[in-house]
mmCIF file with all atom_site columns, C-alpha atoms in Angstrom:
data_model
loop_
_atom_site.group_PDB
_atom_site.id
_atom_site.type_symbol
_atom_site.label_atom_id
_atom_site.label_alt_id
_atom_site.label_comp_id
_atom_site.label_asym_id
_atom_site.label_entity_id
_atom_site.label_seq_id
_atom_site.pdbx_PDB_ins_code
_atom_site.Cartn_x
_atom_site.Cartn_y
_atom_site.Cartn_z
_atom_site.occupancy
_atom_site.B_iso_or_equiv
_atom_site.pdbx_formal_charge
_atom_site.auth_seq_id
_atom_site.auth_comp_id
_atom_site.auth_asym_id
_atom_site.auth_atom_id
_atom_site.pdbx_PDB_model_num
ATOM 1   C CA . ASN Y 1 1   ? -126.691 -38.753 24.658 1.00 79.00 ? 1   ASN Y CA 1
ATOM 2   C CA . GLY Y 1 2   ? -123.330 -40.498 25.344 1.00 78.00 ? 2   GLY Y CA 1
ATOM 3   C CA . ASN Y 1 3   ? -122.498 -41.034 21.551 1.00 81.00 ? 3   ASN Y CA 1
ATOM 4   C CA . PRO Y 1 4   ? -120.032 -38.383 20.263 1.00 79.00 ? 4   PRO Y CA 1
ATOM 5   C CA . GLN Y 1 5   ? -120.513 -39.567 16.679 1.00 82.00 ? 5   GLN Y CA 1
ATOM 6   C CA . ASN Y 1 6   ? -124.223 -39.049 16.677 1.00 82.00 ? 6   ASN Y CA 1
ATOM 7   C CA . PRO Y 1 7   ? -125.032 -36.840 19.723 1.00 79.00 ? 7   PRO Y CA 1
ATOM 8   C CA . TYR Y 1 8   ? -128.626 -36.085 18.769 1.00 79.00 ? 8   TYR Y CA 1
ATOM 9   C CA . CYS Y 1 9   ? -131.384 -36.091 21.499 1.00 82.00 ? 9   CYS Y CA 1
ATOM 10  C CA . PRO Y 1 10  ? -135.055 -36.416 20.401 1.00 81.00 ? 10  PRO Y CA 1
ATOM 11  C CA . GLY Y 1 11  ? -136.585 -33.241 21.816 1.00 79.00 ? 11  GLY Y CA 1
ATOM 12  C CA . ILE Y 1 12  ? -136.304 -31.710 25.229 1.00 76.00 ? 12  ILE Y CA 1
ATOM 13  C CA . ASP Y 1 13  ? -137.185 -35.109 26.769 1.00 84.00 ? 13  ASP Y CA 1
ATOM 14  C CA . GLY Y 1 14  ? -134.182 -36.582 25.095 1.00 83.00 ? 14  GLY Y CA 1
ATOM 15  C CA . VAL Y 1 15  ? -131.994 -33.839 26.313 1.00 80.00 ? 15  VAL Y CA 1
ATOM 16  C CA . LEU Y 1 16  ? -133.152 -34.373 29.921 1.00 81.00 ? 16  LEU Y CA 1
ATOM 17  C CA . ASP Y 1 17  ? -132.776 -38.106 29.637 1.00 87.00 ? 17  ASP Y CA 1
ATOM 18  C CA . ALA Y 1 18  ? -129.231 -37.839 28.443 1.00 85.00 ? 18  ALA Y CA 1
ATOM 19  C CA . TYR Y 1 19  ? -128.515 -35.344 31.213 1.00 81.00 ? 19  TYR Y CA 1
ATOM 20  C CA . HIS Y 1 20  ? -129.801 -37.577 33.903 1.00 84.00 ? 20  HIS Y CA 1
ATOM 21  C CA . LYS Y 1 21  ? -127.929 -40.588 32.542 1.00 86.00 ? 21  LYS Y CA 1
ATOM 22  C CA . THR Y 1 22  ? -124.753 -38.675 32.295 1.00 83.00 ? 22  THR Y CA 1
ATOM 23  C CA . LEU Y 1 23  ? -124.834 -37.515 35.815 1.00 80.00 ? 23  LEU Y CA 1
ATOM 24  C CA . HIS Y 1 24  ? -124.487 -41.119 36.985 1.00 82.00 ? 24  HIS Y CA 1
ATOM 25  C CA . ALA Y 1 25  ? -121.850 -41.929 34.418 1.00 84.00 ? 25  ALA Y CA 1
ATOM 26  C CA . VAL Y 1 26  ? -119.213 -39.052 34.866 1.00 78.00 ? 26  VAL Y CA 1
ATOM 27  C CA . GLN Y 1 27  ? -117.082 -37.823 37.700 1.00 77.00 ? 27  GLN Y CA 1
ATOM 28  C CA . LEU Y 1 28  ? -117.250 -34.070 37.822 1.00 72.00 ? 28  LEU Y CA 1
ATOM 29  C CA . TYR Y 1 29  ? -113.723 -32.384 38.312 1.00 76.00 ? 29  TYR Y CA 1
ATOM 30  C CA . GLY Y 1 30  ? -111.457 -29.846 36.799 1.00 79.00 ? 30  GLY Y CA 1
ATOM 31  C CA . PRO Y 1 31  ? -109.951 -28.407 34.674 1.00 87.00 ? 31  PRO Y CA 1
ATOM 32  C CA . THR Y 1 32  ? -113.078 -26.835 33.041 1.00 88.00 ? 32  THR Y CA 1
ATOM 33  C CA . ASN Y 1 33  ? -112.355 -26.738 29.295 1.00 92.00 ? 33  ASN Y CA 1
ATOM 34  C CA . PHE Y 1 34  ? -115.119 -25.643 26.889 1.00 94.00 ? 34  PHE Y CA 1
ATOM 35  C CA . ALA Y 1 35  ? -113.171 -25.360 23.581 1.00 96.00 ? 35  ALA Y CA 1
ATOM 36  C CA . PRO Y 1 36  ? -113.305 -29.117 22.961 1.00 94.00 ? 36  PRO Y CA 1
ATOM 37  C CA . CYS Y 1 37  ? -117.088 -29.213 23.373 1.00 93.00 ? 37  CYS Y CA 1
ATOM 38  C CA . VAL Y 1 38  ? -117.664 -25.982 21.232 1.00 96.00 ? 38  VAL Y CA 1
ATOM 39  C CA . ASN Y 1 39  ? -115.294 -27.506 18.650 1.00 96.00 ? 39  ASN Y CA 1
ATOM 40  C CA . HIS Y 1 40  ? -117.048 -30.836 18.443 1.00 93.00 ? 40  HIS Y CA 1
ATOM 41  C CA . VAL Y 1 41  ? -120.531 -29.332 18.029 1.00 93.00 ? 41  VAL Y CA 1
ATOM 42  C CA . SER Y 1 42  ? -119.056 -26.813 15.499 1.00 96.00 ? 42  SER Y CA 1
ATOM 43  C CA . LYS Y 1 43  ? -118.188 -29.829 13.259 1.00 95.00 ? 43  LYS Y CA 1
ATOM 44  C CA . PHE Y 1 44  ? -121.821 -30.812 13.003 1.00 92.00 ? 44  PHE Y CA 1
ATOM 45  C CA . ALA Y 1 45  ? -122.948 -27.213 12.465 1.00 95.00 ? 45  ALA Y CA 1
ATOM 46  C CA . ALA Y 1 46  ? -120.438 -26.677 9.738  1.00 96.00 ? 46  ALA Y CA 1
ATOM 47  C CA . ALA Y 1 47  ? -122.029 -29.705 7.939  1.00 93.00 ? 47  ALA Y CA 1
ATOM 48  C CA . ALA Y 1 48  ? -125.464 -28.148 8.092  1.00 90.00 ? 48  ALA Y CA 1
ATOM 49  C CA . ARG Y 1 49  ? -125.312 -24.542 6.796  1.00 88.00 ? 49  ARG Y CA 1
ATOM 50  C CA . ASP Y 1 50  ? -128.395 -24.915 4.436  1.00 87.00 ? 50  ASP Y CA 1
ATOM 51  C CA . GLY Y 1 51  ? -130.857 -23.776 7.115  1.00 85.00 ? 51  GLY Y CA 1
ATOM 52  C CA . ASN Y 1 52  ? -132.439 -27.132 7.750  1.00 87.00 ? 52  ASN Y CA 1
ATOM 53  C CA . ASP Y 1 53  ? -130.697 -27.584 11.254 1.00 89.00 ? 53  ASP Y CA 1
ATOM 54  C CA . TYR Y 1 54  ? -129.722 -25.206 13.864 1.00 92.00 ? 54  TYR Y CA 1
ATOM 55  C CA . PHE Y 1 55  ? -127.646 -26.370 16.833 1.00 92.00 ? 55  PHE Y CA 1
ATOM 56  C CA . ILE Y 1 56  ? -127.871 -25.362 20.526 1.00 92.00 ? 56  ILE Y CA 1
ATOM 57  C CA . LEU Y 1 57  ? -125.115 -26.403 22.794 1.00 92.00 ? 57  LEU Y CA 1
ATOM 58  C CA . LEU Y 1 58  ? -126.013 -26.349 26.538 1.00 90.00 ? 58  LEU Y CA 1
ATOM 59  C CA . ILE Y 1 59  ? -123.091 -26.318 28.903 1.00 90.00 ? 59  ILE Y CA 1
ATOM 60  C CA . VAL Y 1 60  ? -123.855 -26.584 32.714 1.00 87.00 ? 60  VAL Y CA 1
ATOM 61  C CA . THR Y 1 61  ? -120.779 -25.759 34.725 1.00 88.00 ? 61  THR Y CA 1
ATOM 62  C CA . ASP Y 1 62  ? -119.808 -25.392 38.402 1.00 84.00 ? 62  ASP Y CA 1
ATOM 63  C CA . GLY Y 1 63  ? -116.267 -24.223 37.589 1.00 76.00 ? 63  GLY Y CA 1
ATOM 64  C CA . ILE Y 1 64  ? -114.070 -21.322 36.404 1.00 84.00 ? 64  ILE Y CA 1
ATOM 65  C CA . ILE Y 1 65  ? -113.193 -21.938 32.793 1.00 89.00 ? 65  ILE Y CA 1
ATOM 66  C CA . THR Y 1 66  ? -109.578 -22.930 32.385 1.00 91.00 ? 66  THR Y CA 1
ATOM 67  C CA . ASP Y 1 67  ? -109.118 -22.644 28.574 1.00 94.00 ? 67  ASP Y CA 1
ATOM 68  C CA . MET Y 1 68  ? -110.332 -19.118 27.986 1.00 94.00 ? 68  MET Y CA 1
ATOM 69  C CA . PRO Y 1 69  ? -108.173 -18.314 24.947 1.00 95.00 ? 69  PRO Y CA 1
ATOM 70  C CA . GLN Y 1 70  ? -108.943 -21.648 23.201 1.00 96.00 ? 70  GLN Y CA 1
ATOM 71  C CA . THR Y 1 71  ? -112.751 -21.186 24.011 1.00 95.00 ? 71  THR Y CA 1
ATOM 72  C CA . THR Y 1 72  ? -112.752 -17.664 22.846 1.00 95.00 ? 72  THR Y CA 1
ATOM 73  C CA . GLU Y 1 73  ? -111.194 -18.586 19.625 1.00 97.00 ? 73  GLU Y CA 1
ATOM 74  C CA . ALA Y 1 74  ? -113.543 -21.672 19.180 1.00 97.00 ? 74  ALA Y CA 1
ATOM 75  C CA . ILE Y 1 75  ? -116.603 -19.237 19.773 1.00 96.00 ? 75  ILE Y CA 1
ATOM 76  C CA . VAL Y 1 76  ? -115.396 -16.614 17.382 1.00 96.00 ? 76  VAL Y CA 1
ATOM 77  C CA . ASN Y 1 77  ? -115.029 -19.330 14.734 1.00 97.00 ? 77  ASN Y CA 1
ATOM 78  C CA . ALA Y 1 78  ? -118.367 -20.915 15.587 1.00 96.00 ? 78  ALA Y CA 1
ATOM 79  C CA . ALA Y 1 79  ? -120.145 -17.631 15.325 1.00 95.00 ? 79  ALA Y CA 1
ATOM 80  C CA . SER Y 1 80  ? -120.361 -18.049 11.554 1.00 95.00 ? 80  SER Y CA 1
ATOM 81  C CA . LEU Y 1 81  ? -122.220 -21.490 11.936 1.00 96.00 ? 81  LEU Y CA 1
ATOM 82  C CA . PRO Y 1 82  ? -125.801 -22.244 12.687 1.00 96.00 ? 82  PRO Y CA 1
ATOM 83  C CA . MET Y 1 83  ? -125.412 -22.633 16.426 1.00 96.00 ? 83  MET Y CA 1
ATOM 84  C CA . SER Y 1 84  ? -125.970 -21.071 19.694 1.00 96.00 ? 84  SER Y CA 1
ATOM 85  C CA . ILE Y 1 85  ? -124.259 -21.741 23.041 1.00 96.00 ? 85  ILE Y CA 1
ATOM 86  C CA . ILE Y 1 86  ? -126.022 -21.449 26.316 1.00 94.00 ? 86  ILE Y CA 1
ATOM 87  C CA . ILE Y 1 87  ? -123.969 -21.698 29.525 1.00 92.00 ? 87  ILE Y CA 1
ATOM 88  C CA . ILE Y 1 88  ? -125.592 -22.187 32.923 1.00 90.00 ? 88  ILE Y CA 1
ATOM 89  C CA . GLY Y 1 89  ? -123.429 -21.512 35.883 1.00 90.00 ? 89  GLY Y CA 1
ATOM 90  C CA . VAL Y 1 90  ? -124.213 -23.548 39.037 1.00 87.00 ? 90  VAL Y CA 1
ATOM 91  C CA . GLY Y 1 91  ? -122.827 -22.638 42.420 1.00 85.00 ? 91  GLY Y CA 1
ATOM 92  C CA . ASP Y 1 92  ? -120.820 -19.702 43.829 1.00 85.00 ? 92  ASP Y CA 1
ATOM 93  C CA . ALA Y 1 93  ? -117.815 -19.729 41.562 1.00 84.00 ? 93  ALA Y CA 1
ATOM 94  C CA . ASP Y 1 94  ? -116.660 -16.534 39.948 1.00 85.00 ? 94  ASP Y CA 1
ATOM 95  C CA . PHE Y 1 95  ? -118.207 -16.511 36.543 1.00 87.00 ? 95  PHE Y CA 1
ATOM 96  C CA . GLU Y 1 96  ? -116.670 -13.220 35.203 1.00 87.00 ? 96  GLU Y CA 1
ATOM 97  C CA . ALA Y 1 97  ? -115.271 -15.039 32.271 1.00 87.00 ? 97  ALA Y CA 1
ATOM 98  C CA . MET Y 1 98  ? -118.641 -16.403 31.259 1.00 88.00 ? 98  MET Y CA 1
ATOM 99  C CA . GLU Y 1 99  ? -120.058 -12.762 31.063 1.00 87.00 ? 99  GLU Y CA 1
ATOM 100 C CA . ILE Y 1 100 ? -117.190 -12.069 28.662 1.00 88.00 ? 100 ILE Y CA 1
ATOM 101 C CA . LEU Y 1 101 ? -118.020 -15.157 26.593 1.00 90.00 ? 101 LEU Y CA 1
ATOM 102 C CA . ASP Y 1 102 ? -121.727 -13.867 26.470 1.00 88.00 ? 102 ASP Y CA 1
ATOM 103 C CA . GLY Y 1 103 ? -120.662 -10.816 24.349 1.00 80.00 ? 103 GLY Y CA 1
ATOM 104 C CA . ASP Y 1 104 ? -123.564 -8.688  25.221 1.00 81.00 ? 104 ASP Y CA 1
ATOM 105 C CA . GLU Y 1 105 ? -121.511 -5.750  26.279 1.00 81.00 ? 105 GLU Y CA 1
ATOM 106 C CA . VAL Y 1 106 ? -118.454 -6.239  23.957 1.00 83.00 ? 106 VAL Y CA 1
ATOM 107 C CA . ARG Y 1 107 ? -118.429 -8.533  20.916 1.00 87.00 ? 107 ARG Y CA 1
ATOM 108 C CA . LEU Y 1 108 ? -116.113 -11.388 21.469 1.00 89.00 ? 108 LEU Y CA 1
ATOM 109 C CA . THR Y 1 109 ? -112.704 -11.333 19.672 1.00 89.00 ? 109 THR Y CA 1
ATOM 110 C CA . SER Y 1 110 ? -109.925 -13.661 19.198 1.00 92.00 ? 110 SER Y CA 1
ATOM 111 C CA . ARG Y 1 111 ? -106.533 -13.004 17.542 1.00 93.00 ? 111 ARG Y CA 1
ATOM 112 C CA . GLY Y 1 112 ? -107.766 -9.709  16.311 1.00 92.00 ? 112 GLY Y CA 1
ATOM 113 C CA . ARG Y 1 113 ? -110.981 -11.248 14.664 1.00 93.00 ? 113 ARG Y CA 1
ATOM 114 C CA . MET Y 1 114 ? -114.330 -10.373 15.789 1.00 93.00 ? 114 MET Y CA 1
ATOM 115 C CA . ALA Y 1 115 ? -117.147 -12.851 16.197 1.00 93.00 ? 115 ALA Y CA 1
ATOM 116 C CA . GLU Y 1 116 ? -119.627 -12.454 13.497 1.00 92.00 ? 116 GLU Y CA 1
ATOM 117 C CA . ARG Y 1 117 ? -122.577 -12.490 15.777 1.00 92.00 ? 117 ARG Y CA 1
ATOM 118 C CA . ASP Y 1 118 ? -123.382 -12.816 19.403 1.00 92.00 ? 118 ASP Y CA 1
ATOM 119 C CA . MET Y 1 119 ? -124.231 -16.536 19.900 1.00 94.00 ? 119 MET Y CA 1
ATOM 120 C CA . VAL Y 1 120 ? -123.690 -17.151 23.634 1.00 94.00 ? 120 VAL Y CA 1
ATOM 121 C CA . GLN Y 1 121 ? -126.100 -16.758 26.548 1.00 93.00 ? 121 GLN Y CA 1
ATOM 122 C CA . PHE Y 1 122 ? -124.689 -17.113 30.019 1.00 92.00 ? 122 PHE Y CA 1
ATOM 123 C CA . VAL Y 1 123 ? -127.119 -17.401 33.036 1.00 91.00 ? 123 VAL Y CA 1
ATOM 124 C CA . PRO Y 1 124 ? -125.898 -17.781 36.680 1.00 90.00 ? 124 PRO Y CA 1
ATOM 125 C CA . MET Y 1 125 ? -128.293 -20.212 38.341 1.00 87.00 ? 125 MET Y CA 1
ATOM 126 C CA . ARG Y 1 126 ? -127.716 -18.544 41.739 1.00 85.00 ? 126 ARG Y CA 1
ATOM 127 C CA . ASP Y 1 127 ? -129.695 -15.489 40.346 1.00 84.00 ? 127 ASP Y CA 1
ATOM 128 C CA . PHE Y 1 128 ? -132.918 -17.655 40.370 1.00 81.00 ? 128 PHE Y CA 1
ATOM 129 C CA . LEU Y 1 129 ? -132.657 -19.619 43.602 1.00 75.00 ? 129 LEU Y CA 1
ATOM 130 C CA . GLY Y 1 130 ? -134.369 -18.444 46.746 1.00 65.00 ? 130 GLY Y CA 1
ATOM 131 C CA . ARG Y 1 131 ? -135.635 -15.257 45.564 1.00 58.00 ? 131 ARG Y CA 1
ATOM 132 C CA . ASN Y 1 132 ? -138.935 -13.600 46.802 1.00 60.00 ? 132 ASN Y CA 1
ATOM 133 C CA . GLY Y 1 133 ? -140.320 -16.749 48.153 1.00 63.00 ? 133 GLY Y CA 1
ATOM 134 C CA . ASP Y 1 134 ? -141.201 -18.010 44.707 1.00 70.00 ? 134 ASP Y CA 1
ATOM 135 C CA . ASP Y 1 135 ? -142.247 -21.584 44.297 1.00 77.00 ? 135 ASP Y CA 1
ATOM 136 C CA . SER Y 1 136 ? -140.136 -23.901 42.129 1.00 78.00 ? 136 SER Y CA 1
ATOM 137 C CA . ALA Y 1 137 ? -142.550 -23.498 39.073 1.00 82.00 ? 137 ALA Y CA 1
ATOM 138 C CA . ALA Y 1 138 ? -141.994 -19.737 38.989 1.00 82.00 ? 138 ALA Y CA 1
ATOM 139 C CA . ILE Y 1 139 ? -138.239 -20.159 39.515 1.00 82.00 ? 139 ILE Y CA 1
ATOM 140 C CA . GLN Y 1 140 ? -138.141 -22.581 36.628 1.00 82.00 ? 140 GLN Y CA 1
ATOM 141 C CA . ALA Y 1 141 ? -140.263 -20.431 34.333 1.00 85.00 ? 141 ALA Y CA 1
ATOM 142 C CA . ARG Y 1 142 ? -138.051 -17.385 34.975 1.00 86.00 ? 142 ARG Y CA 1
ATOM 143 C CA . LEU Y 1 143 ? -134.916 -19.494 34.550 1.00 86.00 ? 143 LEU Y CA 1
ATOM 144 C CA . ALA Y 1 144 ? -136.242 -20.906 31.280 1.00 87.00 ? 144 ALA Y CA 1
ATOM 145 C CA . ARG Y 1 145 ? -137.137 -17.479 29.993 1.00 90.00 ? 145 ARG Y CA 1
ATOM 146 C CA . GLU Y 1 146 ? -133.675 -16.181 30.649 1.00 89.00 ? 146 GLU Y CA 1
ATOM 147 C CA . VAL Y 1 147 ? -131.902 -19.232 29.246 1.00 90.00 ? 147 VAL Y CA 1
ATOM 148 C CA . LEU Y 1 148 ? -133.805 -19.010 26.013 1.00 91.00 ? 148 LEU Y CA 1
ATOM 149 C CA . GLU Y 1 149 ? -134.257 -15.344 25.749 1.00 92.00 ? 149 GLU Y CA 1
ATOM 150 C CA . GLU Y 1 150 ? -131.509 -14.646 23.067 1.00 93.00 ? 150 GLU Y CA 1
ATOM 151 C CA . ILE Y 1 151 ? -132.123 -17.806 21.009 1.00 93.00 ? 151 ILE Y CA 1
ATOM 152 C CA . PRO Y 1 152 ? -134.660 -16.436 18.500 1.00 94.00 ? 152 PRO Y CA 1
ATOM 153 C CA . ASP Y 1 153 ? -132.423 -13.473 17.724 1.00 94.00 ? 153 ASP Y CA 1
ATOM 154 C CA . GLN Y 1 154 ? -129.397 -15.409 17.499 1.00 94.00 ? 154 GLN Y CA 1
ATOM 155 C CA . PHE Y 1 155 ? -131.126 -17.819 15.157 1.00 94.00 ? 155 PHE Y CA 1
ATOM 156 C CA . LEU Y 1 156 ? -132.609 -15.045 13.094 1.00 94.00 ? 156 LEU Y CA 1
ATOM 157 C CA . SER Y 1 157 ? -129.074 -13.260 12.927 1.00 93.00 ? 157 SER Y CA 1
ATOM 158 C CA . TYR Y 1 158 ? -127.554 -16.408 11.460 1.00 94.00 ? 158 TYR Y CA 1
ATOM 159 C CA . MET Y 1 159 ? -130.194 -17.045 8.857  1.00 94.00 ? 159 MET Y CA 1
ATOM 160 C CA . GLN Y 1 160 ? -130.352 -13.260 7.774  1.00 93.00 ? 160 GLN Y CA 1
ATOM 161 C CA . LYS Y 1 161 ? -126.483 -12.823 7.662  1.00 92.00 ? 161 LYS Y CA 1
ATOM 162 C CA . HIS Y 1 162 ? -126.289 -16.180 5.480  1.00 92.00 ? 162 HIS Y CA 1
ATOM 163 C CA . ASN Y 1 163 ? -129.406 -15.293 3.444  1.00 93.00 ? 163 ASN Y CA 1
ATOM 164 C CA . VAL Y 1 164 ? -131.339 -18.486 4.355  1.00 90.00 ? 164 VAL Y CA 1
ATOM 165 C CA . LYS Y 1 165 ? -135.032 -17.927 3.397  1.00 88.00 ? 165 LYS Y CA 1
ATOM 166 C CA . PRO Y 1 166 ? -137.808 -19.690 5.304  1.00 85.00 ? 166 PRO Y CA 1
ATOM 167 C CA . LYS Y 1 167 ? -139.193 -22.790 3.617  1.00 80.00 ? 167 LYS Y CA 1
ATOM 168 C CA . PRO Y 1 168 ? -142.838 -22.799 2.758  1.00 80.00 ? 168 PRO Y CA 1
ATOM 169 C CA . PRO Y 1 169 ? -144.907 -24.915 5.133  1.00 77.00 ? 169 PRO Y CA 1
ATOM 170 C CA . MET Y 1 170 ? -145.387 -28.505 4.329  1.00 70.00 ? 170 MET Y CA 1
ATOM 171 C CA . LEU Y 1 171 ? -148.633 -29.068 2.628  1.00 58.00 ? 171 LEU Y CA 1
ATOM 172 C CA . GLN Y 1 172 ? -151.170 -31.543 4.133  1.00 52.00 ? 172 GLN Y CA 1
ATOM 173 C CA . ARG Y 1 173 ? -152.056 -34.554 2.158  1.00 49.00 ? 173 ARG Y CA 1
ATOM 174 C CA . ARG Y 1 174 ? -155.370 -34.030 0.272  1.00 49.00 ? 174 ARG Y CA 1
ATOM 175 C CA . ASP Y 1 175 ? -157.138 -36.993 1.828  1.00 47.00 ? 175 ASP Y CA 1
ATOM 176 C CA . THR Y 1 176 ? -156.263 -35.894 5.376  1.00 44.00 ? 176 THR Y CA 1
ATOM 177 C CA . VAL Y 1 177 ? -157.673 -32.278 4.738  1.00 44.00 ? 177 VAL Y CA 1
ATOM 178 C CA . THR Y 1 178 ? -160.766 -33.888 3.109  1.00 39.00 ? 178 THR Y CA 1
ATOM 179 C CA . SER Y 1 179 ? -161.532 -36.242 5.963  1.00 37.00 ? 179 SER Y CA 1
ATOM 180 C CA . MET Y 1 180 ? -161.041 -33.522 8.527  1.00 40.00 ? 180 MET Y CA 1
ATOM 181 C CA . THR Y 1 181 ? -163.533 -31.164 6.704  1.00 39.00 ? 181 THR Y CA 1
ATOM 182 C CA . SER Y 1 182 ? -166.105 -33.850 6.424  1.00 39.00 ? 182 SER Y CA 1
ATOM 183 C CA . LEU Y 1 183 ? -166.366 -33.989 10.249 1.00 40.00 ? 183 LEU Y CA 1
ATOM 184 C CA . PRO Y 1 184 ? -169.118 -31.887 11.930 1.00 40.00 ? 184 PRO Y CA 1
ATOM 185 C CA . LEU Y 1 185 ? -167.774 -28.696 13.224 1.00 41.00 ? 185 LEU Y CA 1
ATOM 186 C CA . SER Y 1 186 ? -168.293 -29.944 16.875 1.00 40.00 ? 186 SER Y CA 1
ATOM 187 C CA . GLU Y 1 187 ? -165.915 -32.825 16.234 1.00 40.00 ? 187 GLU Y CA 1
ATOM 188 C CA . GLN Y 1 188 ? -163.112 -30.909 14.547 1.00 38.00 ? 188 GLN Y CA 1
#
C-alpha cells in the first residue's frame, strides 16, 4: 500500500489497488533482491504467532534473482513464521532459481539448516498465456488456482507445527438471531 510501517491492504481489492498505484509510482529495474521484502514481512509475522494472523507475501518479478543466498536464508528463517510467499514470474527470464525457492522437490536449506516447512509457491506466468485458445477468464481462473494451490496446506502446516488450535466461531447476538427467525421462511 506504500506504507512500510503499516503495509496492510483491505482484502483483495486493497491488494489490487495497491498494485495499480505502485505500477505508476516505481521504476522497474535490477538488481532483483527478494531478501529485504521477505525480511520485512517476517518482522510482522514474527509479532503475530498466536494464530490470529497469517501473512502472504506476493512477489511479481520479471528478473532473475540476484541475492539468492540472502533470500534462501530469509526464507529458511521465515519458514517458522505464520506466512507464505507466492512468486509470480512474468516474462521469459530464466526462473530456475525460483523453482529452487519453491522447495517442492527438495526442502530449502541455508547454512546447513533446513526450512521448517515449504512456504513458497512459484508460478511462471508464461505457462498460462496463449494456451489452447482459452479466453481470459479461463486463463485467470487457472492462474489463480495454481497461485493459491499450496496456501491451505502451508497454512495448516504452520498451525499444526505450532499447535495453534482453531478458535470457536463467533456467536451471533441473540437479538439478531431472534429477528431473523421471526421472518417468514420465504424472506429469510
